[in-house]
PDB file of C-alpha atoms in Angstrom:
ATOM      1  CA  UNK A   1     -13.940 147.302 196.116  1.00 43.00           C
ATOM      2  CA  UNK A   2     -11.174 147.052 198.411  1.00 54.00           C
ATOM      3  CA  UNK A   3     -10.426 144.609 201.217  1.00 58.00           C
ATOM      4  CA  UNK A   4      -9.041 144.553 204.781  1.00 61.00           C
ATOM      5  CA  UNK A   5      -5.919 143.153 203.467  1.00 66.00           C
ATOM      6  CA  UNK A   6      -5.843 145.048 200.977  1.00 61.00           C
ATOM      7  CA  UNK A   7      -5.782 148.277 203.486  1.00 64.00           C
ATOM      8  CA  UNK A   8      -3.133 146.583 204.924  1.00 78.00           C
ATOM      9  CA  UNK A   9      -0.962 146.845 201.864  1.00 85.00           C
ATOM     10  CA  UNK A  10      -1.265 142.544 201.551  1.00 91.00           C
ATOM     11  CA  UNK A  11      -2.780 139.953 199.600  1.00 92.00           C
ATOM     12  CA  UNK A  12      -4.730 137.039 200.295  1.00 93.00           C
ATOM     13  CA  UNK A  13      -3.715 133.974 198.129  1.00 93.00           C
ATOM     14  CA  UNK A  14      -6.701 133.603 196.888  1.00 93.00           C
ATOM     15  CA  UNK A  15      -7.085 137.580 195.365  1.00 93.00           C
ATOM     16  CA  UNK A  16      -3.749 136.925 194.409  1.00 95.00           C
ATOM     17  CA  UNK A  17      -5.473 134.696 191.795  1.00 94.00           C
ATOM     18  CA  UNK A  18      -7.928 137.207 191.213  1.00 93.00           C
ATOM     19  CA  UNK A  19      -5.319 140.406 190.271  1.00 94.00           C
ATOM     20  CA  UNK A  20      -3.315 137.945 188.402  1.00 96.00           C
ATOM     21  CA  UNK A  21      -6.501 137.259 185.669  1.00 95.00           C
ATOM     22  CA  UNK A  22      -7.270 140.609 185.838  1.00 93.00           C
ATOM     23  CA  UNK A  23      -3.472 141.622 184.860  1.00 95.00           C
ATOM     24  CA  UNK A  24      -3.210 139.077 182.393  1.00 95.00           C
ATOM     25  CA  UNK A  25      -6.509 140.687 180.872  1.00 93.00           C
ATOM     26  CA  UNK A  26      -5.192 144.095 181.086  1.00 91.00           C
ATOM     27  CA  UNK A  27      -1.963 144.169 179.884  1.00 91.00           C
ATOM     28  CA  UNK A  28      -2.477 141.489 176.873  1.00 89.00           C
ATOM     29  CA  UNK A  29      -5.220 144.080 175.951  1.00 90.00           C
ATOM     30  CA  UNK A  30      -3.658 147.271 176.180  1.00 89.00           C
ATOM     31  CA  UNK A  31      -0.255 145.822 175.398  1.00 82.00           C
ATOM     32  CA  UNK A  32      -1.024 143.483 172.189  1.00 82.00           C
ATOM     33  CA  UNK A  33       2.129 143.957 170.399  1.00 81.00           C
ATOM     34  CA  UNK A  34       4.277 143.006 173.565  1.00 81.00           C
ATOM     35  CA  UNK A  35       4.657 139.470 174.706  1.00 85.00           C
ATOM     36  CA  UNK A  36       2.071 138.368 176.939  1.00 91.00           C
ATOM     37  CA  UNK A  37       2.098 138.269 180.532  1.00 94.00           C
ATOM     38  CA  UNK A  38       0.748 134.278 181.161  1.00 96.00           C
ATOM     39  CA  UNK A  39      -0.451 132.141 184.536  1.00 96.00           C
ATOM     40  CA  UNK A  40       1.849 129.112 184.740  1.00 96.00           C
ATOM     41  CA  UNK A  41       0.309 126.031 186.952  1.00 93.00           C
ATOM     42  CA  UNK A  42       2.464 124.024 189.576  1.00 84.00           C
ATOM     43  CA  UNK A  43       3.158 120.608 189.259  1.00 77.00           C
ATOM     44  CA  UNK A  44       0.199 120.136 191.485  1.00 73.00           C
ATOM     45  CA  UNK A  45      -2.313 122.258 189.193  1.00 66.00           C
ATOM     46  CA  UNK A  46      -3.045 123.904 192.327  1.00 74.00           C
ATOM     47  CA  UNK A  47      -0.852 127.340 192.812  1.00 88.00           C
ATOM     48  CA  UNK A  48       0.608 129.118 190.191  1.00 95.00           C
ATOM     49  CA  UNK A  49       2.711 132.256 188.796  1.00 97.00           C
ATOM     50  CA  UNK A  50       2.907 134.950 186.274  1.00 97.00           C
ATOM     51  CA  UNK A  51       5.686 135.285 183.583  1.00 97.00           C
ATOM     52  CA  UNK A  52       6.930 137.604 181.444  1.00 94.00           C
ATOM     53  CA  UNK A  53      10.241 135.884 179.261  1.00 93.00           C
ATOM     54  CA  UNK A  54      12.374 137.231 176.501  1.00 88.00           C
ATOM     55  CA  UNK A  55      12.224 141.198 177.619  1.00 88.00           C
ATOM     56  CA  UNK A  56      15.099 142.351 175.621  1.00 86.00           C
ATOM     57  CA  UNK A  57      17.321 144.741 177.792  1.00 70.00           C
ATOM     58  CA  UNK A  58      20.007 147.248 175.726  1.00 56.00           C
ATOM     59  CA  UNK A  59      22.541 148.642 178.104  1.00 53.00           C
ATOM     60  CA  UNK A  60      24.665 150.931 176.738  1.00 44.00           C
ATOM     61  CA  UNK A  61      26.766 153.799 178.283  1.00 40.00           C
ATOM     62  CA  UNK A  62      23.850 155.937 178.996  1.00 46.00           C
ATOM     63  CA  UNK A  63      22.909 156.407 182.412  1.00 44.00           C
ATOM     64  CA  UNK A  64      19.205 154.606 182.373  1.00 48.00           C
ATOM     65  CA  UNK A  65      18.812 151.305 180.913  1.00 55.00           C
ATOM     66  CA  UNK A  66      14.862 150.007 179.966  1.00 63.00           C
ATOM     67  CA  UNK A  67      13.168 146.937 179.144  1.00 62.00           C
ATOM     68  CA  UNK A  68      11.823 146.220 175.784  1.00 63.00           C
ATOM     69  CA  UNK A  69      10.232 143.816 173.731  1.00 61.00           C
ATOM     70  CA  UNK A  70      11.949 141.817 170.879  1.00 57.00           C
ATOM     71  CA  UNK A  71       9.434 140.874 167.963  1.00 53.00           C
ATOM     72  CA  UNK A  72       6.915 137.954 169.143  1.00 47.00           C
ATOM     73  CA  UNK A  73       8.841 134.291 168.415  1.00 45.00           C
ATOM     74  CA  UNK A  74      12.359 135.528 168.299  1.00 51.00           C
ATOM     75  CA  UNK A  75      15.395 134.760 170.787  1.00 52.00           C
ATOM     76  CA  UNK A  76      12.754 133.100 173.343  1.00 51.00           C
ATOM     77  CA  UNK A  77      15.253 131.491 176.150  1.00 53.00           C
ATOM     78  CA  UNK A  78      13.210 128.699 177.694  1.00 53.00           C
ATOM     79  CA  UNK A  79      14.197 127.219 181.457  1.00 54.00           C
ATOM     80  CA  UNK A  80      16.648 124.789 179.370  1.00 50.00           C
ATOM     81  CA  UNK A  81      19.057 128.058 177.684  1.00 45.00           C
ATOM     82  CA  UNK A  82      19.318 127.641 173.930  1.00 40.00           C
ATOM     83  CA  UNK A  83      21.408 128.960 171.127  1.00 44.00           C
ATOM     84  CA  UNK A  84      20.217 132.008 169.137  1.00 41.00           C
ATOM     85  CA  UNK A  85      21.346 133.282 165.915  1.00 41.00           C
ATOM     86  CA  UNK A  86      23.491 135.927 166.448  1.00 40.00           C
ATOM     87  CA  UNK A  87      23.181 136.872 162.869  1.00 34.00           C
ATOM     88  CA  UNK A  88      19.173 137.886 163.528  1.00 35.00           C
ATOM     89  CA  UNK A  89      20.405 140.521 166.357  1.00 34.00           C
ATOM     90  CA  UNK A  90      21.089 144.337 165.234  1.00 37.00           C
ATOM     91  CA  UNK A  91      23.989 145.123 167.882  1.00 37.00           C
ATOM     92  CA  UNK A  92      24.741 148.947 168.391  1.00 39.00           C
ATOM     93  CA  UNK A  93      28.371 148.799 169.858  1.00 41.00           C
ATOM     94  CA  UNK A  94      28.885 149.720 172.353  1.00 49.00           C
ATOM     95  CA  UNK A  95      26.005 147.875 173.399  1.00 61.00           C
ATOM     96  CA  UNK A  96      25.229 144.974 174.897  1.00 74.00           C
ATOM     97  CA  UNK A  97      22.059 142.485 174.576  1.00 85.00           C
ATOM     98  CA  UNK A  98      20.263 140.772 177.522  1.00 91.00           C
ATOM     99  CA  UNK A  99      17.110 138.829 178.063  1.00 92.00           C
ATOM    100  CA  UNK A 100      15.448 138.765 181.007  1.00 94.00           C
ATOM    101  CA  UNK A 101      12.981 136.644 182.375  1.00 96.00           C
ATOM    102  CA  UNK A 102      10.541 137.956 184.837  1.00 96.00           C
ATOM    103  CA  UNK A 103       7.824 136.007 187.564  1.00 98.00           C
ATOM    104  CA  UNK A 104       5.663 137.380 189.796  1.00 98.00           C
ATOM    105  CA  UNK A 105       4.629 134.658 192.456  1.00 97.00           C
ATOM    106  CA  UNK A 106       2.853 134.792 195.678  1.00 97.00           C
ATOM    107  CA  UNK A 107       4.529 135.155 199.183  1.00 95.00           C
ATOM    108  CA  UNK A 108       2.718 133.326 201.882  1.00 94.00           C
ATOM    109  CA  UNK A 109       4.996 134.347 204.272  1.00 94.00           C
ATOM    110  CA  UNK A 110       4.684 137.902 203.610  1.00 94.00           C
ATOM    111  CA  UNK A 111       1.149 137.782 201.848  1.00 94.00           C
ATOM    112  CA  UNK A 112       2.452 140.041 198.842  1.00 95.00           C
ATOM    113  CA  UNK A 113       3.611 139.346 195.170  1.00 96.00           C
ATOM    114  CA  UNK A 114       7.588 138.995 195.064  1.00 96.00           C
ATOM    115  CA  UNK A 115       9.439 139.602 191.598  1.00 96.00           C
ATOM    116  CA  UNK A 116      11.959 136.722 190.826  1.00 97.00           C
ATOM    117  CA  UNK A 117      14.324 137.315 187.616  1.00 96.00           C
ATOM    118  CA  UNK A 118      17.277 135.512 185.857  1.00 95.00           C
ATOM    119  CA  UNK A 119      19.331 137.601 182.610  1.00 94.00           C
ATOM    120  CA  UNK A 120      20.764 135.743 180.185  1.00 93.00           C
ATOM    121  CA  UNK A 121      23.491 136.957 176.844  1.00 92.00           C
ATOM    122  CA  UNK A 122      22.573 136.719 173.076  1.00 88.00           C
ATOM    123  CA  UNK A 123      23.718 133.232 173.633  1.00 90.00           C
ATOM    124  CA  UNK A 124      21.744 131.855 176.216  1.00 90.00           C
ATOM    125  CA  UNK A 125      24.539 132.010 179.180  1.00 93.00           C
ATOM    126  CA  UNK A 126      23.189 133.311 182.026  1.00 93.00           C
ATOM    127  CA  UNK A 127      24.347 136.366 183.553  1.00 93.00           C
ATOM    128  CA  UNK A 128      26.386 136.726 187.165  1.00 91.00           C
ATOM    129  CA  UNK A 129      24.592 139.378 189.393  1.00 89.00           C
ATOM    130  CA  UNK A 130      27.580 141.893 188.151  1.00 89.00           C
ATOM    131  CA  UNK A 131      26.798 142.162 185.229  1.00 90.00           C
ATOM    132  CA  UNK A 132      22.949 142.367 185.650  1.00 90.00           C
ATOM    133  CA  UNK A 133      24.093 144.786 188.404  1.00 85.00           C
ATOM    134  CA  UNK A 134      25.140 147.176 185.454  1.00 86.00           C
ATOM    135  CA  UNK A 135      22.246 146.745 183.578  1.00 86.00           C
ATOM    136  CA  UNK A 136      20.223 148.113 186.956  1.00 83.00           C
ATOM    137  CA  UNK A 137      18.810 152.006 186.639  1.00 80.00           C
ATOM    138  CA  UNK A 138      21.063 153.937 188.527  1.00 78.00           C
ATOM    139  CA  UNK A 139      18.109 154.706 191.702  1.00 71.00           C
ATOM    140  CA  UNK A 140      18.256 150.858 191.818  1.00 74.00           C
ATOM    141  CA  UNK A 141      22.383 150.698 191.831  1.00 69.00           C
ATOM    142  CA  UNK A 142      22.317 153.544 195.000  1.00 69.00           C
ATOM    143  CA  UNK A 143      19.503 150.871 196.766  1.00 67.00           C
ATOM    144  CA  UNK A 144      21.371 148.139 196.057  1.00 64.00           C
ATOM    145  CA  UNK A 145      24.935 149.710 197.633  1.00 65.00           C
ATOM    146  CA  UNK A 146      22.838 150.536 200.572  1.00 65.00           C
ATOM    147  CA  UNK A 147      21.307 147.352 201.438  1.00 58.00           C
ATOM    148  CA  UNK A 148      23.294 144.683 198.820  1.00 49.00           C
ATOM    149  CA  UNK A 149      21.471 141.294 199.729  1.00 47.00           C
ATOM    150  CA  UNK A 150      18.235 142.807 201.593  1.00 57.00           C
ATOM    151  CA  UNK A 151      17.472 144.281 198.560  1.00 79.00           C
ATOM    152  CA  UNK A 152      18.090 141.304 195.631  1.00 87.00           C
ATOM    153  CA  UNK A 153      18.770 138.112 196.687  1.00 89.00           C
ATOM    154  CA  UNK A 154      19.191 134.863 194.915  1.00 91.00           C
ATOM    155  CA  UNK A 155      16.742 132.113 195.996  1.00 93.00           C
ATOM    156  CA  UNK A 156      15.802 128.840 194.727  1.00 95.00           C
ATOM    157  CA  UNK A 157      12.911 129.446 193.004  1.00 96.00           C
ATOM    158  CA  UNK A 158       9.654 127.960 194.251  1.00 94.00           C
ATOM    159  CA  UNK A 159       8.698 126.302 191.839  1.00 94.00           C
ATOM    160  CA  UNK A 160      11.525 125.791 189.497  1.00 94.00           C
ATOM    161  CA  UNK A 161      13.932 125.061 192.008  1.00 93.00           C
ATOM    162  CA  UNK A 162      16.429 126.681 190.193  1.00 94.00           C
ATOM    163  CA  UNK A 163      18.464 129.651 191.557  1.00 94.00           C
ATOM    164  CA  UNK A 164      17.037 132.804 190.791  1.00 96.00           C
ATOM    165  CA  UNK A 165      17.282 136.533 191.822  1.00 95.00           C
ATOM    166  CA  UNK A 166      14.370 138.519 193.120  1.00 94.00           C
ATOM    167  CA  UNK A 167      13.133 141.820 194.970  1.00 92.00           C
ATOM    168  CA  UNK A 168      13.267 141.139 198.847  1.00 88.00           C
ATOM    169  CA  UNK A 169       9.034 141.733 199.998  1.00 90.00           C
ATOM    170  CA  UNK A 170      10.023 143.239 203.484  1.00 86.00           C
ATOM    171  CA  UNK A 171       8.438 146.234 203.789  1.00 84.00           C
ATOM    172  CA  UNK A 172       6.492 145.561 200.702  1.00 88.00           C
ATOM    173  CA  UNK A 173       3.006 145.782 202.261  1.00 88.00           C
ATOM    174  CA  UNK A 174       3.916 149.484 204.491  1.00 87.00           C
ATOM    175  CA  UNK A 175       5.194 151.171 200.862  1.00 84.00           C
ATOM    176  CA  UNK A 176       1.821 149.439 199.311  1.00 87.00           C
ATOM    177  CA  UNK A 177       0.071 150.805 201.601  1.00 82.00           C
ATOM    178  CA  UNK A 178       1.241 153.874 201.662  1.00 81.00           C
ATOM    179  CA  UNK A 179       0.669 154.390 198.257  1.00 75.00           C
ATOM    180  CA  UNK A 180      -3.215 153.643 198.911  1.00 72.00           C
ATOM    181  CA  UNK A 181      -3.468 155.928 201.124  1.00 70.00           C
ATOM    182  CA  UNK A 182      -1.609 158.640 199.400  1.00 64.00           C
ATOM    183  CA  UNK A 183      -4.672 158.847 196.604  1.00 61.00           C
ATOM    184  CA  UNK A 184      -7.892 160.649 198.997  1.00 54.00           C
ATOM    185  CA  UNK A 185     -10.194 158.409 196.634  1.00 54.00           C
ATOM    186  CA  UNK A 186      -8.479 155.165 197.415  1.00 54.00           C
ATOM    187  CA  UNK A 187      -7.799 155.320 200.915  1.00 49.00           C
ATOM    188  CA  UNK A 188     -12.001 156.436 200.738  1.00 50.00           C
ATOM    189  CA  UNK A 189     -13.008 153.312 198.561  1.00 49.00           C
ATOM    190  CA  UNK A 190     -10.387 151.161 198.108  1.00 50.00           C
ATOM    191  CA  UNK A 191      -8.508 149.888 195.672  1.00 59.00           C
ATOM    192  CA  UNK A 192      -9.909 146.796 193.361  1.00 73.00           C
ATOM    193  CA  UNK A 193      -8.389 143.741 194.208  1.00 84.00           C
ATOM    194  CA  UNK A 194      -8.053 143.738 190.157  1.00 85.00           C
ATOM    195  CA  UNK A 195      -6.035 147.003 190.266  1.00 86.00           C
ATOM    196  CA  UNK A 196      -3.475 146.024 192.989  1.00 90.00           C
ATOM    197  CA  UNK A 197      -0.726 144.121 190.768  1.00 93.00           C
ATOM    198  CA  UNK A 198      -0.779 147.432 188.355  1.00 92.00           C
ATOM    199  CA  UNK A 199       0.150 149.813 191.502  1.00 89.00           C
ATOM    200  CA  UNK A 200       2.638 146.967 192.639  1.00 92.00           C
ATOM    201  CA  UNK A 201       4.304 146.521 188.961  1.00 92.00           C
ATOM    202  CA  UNK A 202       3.992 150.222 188.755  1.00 88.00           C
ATOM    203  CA  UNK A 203       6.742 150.424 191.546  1.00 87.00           C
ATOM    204  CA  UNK A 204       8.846 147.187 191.297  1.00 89.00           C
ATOM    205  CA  UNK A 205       8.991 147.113 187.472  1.00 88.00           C
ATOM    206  CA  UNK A 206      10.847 150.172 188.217  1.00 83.00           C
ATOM    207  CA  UNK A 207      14.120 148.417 189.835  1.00 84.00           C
ATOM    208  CA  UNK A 208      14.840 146.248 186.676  1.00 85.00           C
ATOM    209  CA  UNK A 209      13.228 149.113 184.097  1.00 84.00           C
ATOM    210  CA  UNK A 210      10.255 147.473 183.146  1.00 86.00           C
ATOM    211  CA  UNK A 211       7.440 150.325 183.259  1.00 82.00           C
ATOM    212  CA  UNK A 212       3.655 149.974 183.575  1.00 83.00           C
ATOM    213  CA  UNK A 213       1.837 151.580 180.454  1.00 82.00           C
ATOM    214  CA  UNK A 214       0.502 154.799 180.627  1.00 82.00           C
ATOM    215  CA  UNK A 215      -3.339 152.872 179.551  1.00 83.00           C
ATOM    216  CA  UNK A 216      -2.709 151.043 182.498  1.00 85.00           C
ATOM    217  CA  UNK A 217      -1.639 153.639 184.676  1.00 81.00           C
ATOM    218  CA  UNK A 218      -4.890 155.257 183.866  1.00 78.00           C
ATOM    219  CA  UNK A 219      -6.928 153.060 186.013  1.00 73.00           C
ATOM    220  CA  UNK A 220      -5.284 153.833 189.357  1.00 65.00           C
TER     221      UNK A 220
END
């Protein structure tokens, strides 16, 4: 059932945990033949994140771009970039090949899950925000004129301490909570603390093209 924080549109750290199992559970379930979503520790062994890496992005001249899934072992870019064999890629000119590499981590500040990304090229080099600018949907492009660094910044990541990009959370816990309250049988029970990273994804994912699975979708 749901929580008071959860009404609010927020997380504790601690459900935090909880929804990140859960989605880990879920979406390596329904979602086999994708890489898995997996909980990486802190130096400490204490906190933790989520992460998705090697989500193969094809931007071409169409208007929409969307994330995909390379097969399982191939092209993985770790923290440290390596080379890949070009000769193992099937390019489509004109298109172009990116990787991206997505975390979800906890915002104590904000007590909501933030989205941090980097892009790299086929060969490892990471990507300057105008390029991954054109790999953006186009409802993410008009966001992103309106409100350029509110909307994606580049922080040092928490834990990595490496510069990375992610989704500002202000004003993530009103549109979170709006969306509970939109469904009559959620703002009557509550959503499960399980469920809440699913709605979230099911919104954020949308700003970089990653989008939830319908099986998952199901649940809400």
């Amino acid at each position: 059932m749901g929580t008071k924080e959860e009404a609010q549109g927020t997380l504790s750290s601690t459900d935090f945990g909880v929804a990140a199992s859960a989605f880990i559970l879920n979406w390596n379930t329904v979602c086999s033949s994708f890489p898995p979503w997996t909980w990486v520790l802190s130096h400490h062994q204490v906190e933790g994140y989520l992460s998705l890496e090697n989500v193969l992005l094809s931007s071409t001249q169409e208007e929409h771009s969307e994330l995909s899934f390379p097969e399982a072992g191939k092209h993985s870019h770790q923290e440290d970039p390596i080379d890949v064999d070009d000769a193992t890629l099937v390019h489509t000119n004109p298109c172009k090949v990116h990787y991206y590499d997505l975390h979800i981590i906890y915002c104590n500040s904000y007590r909501v899950p933030v989205l941090y990304f980097r892009a790299y090229d086929s060969d490892g080099e990471p990507l300057e925000f105008d390029e991954i600018e054109k790999d953006l949907p186009a409802y993410s492009k008009k966001a992103l004129s309106d409100s350029k660094w509110t909307f994606i910044t580049q922080e040092e990541h928490p834990y990595l301490n490496r510069p990375w990009y992610k989704l500002h959370p202000c004003g993530t816990s009103e549109w979170m909570k709006l969306l509970f309250h939109a469904d009559d049988a959620l703002a009557k029970t509550g959503v499960a603390i399980e469920l809440y990273l699913v709605a979230w994804l099911s919104v954020v994912g949308h700003v970089v093209g990653l989008r939830i699975p319908f099986e998952m979708m199901k649940q809400l």
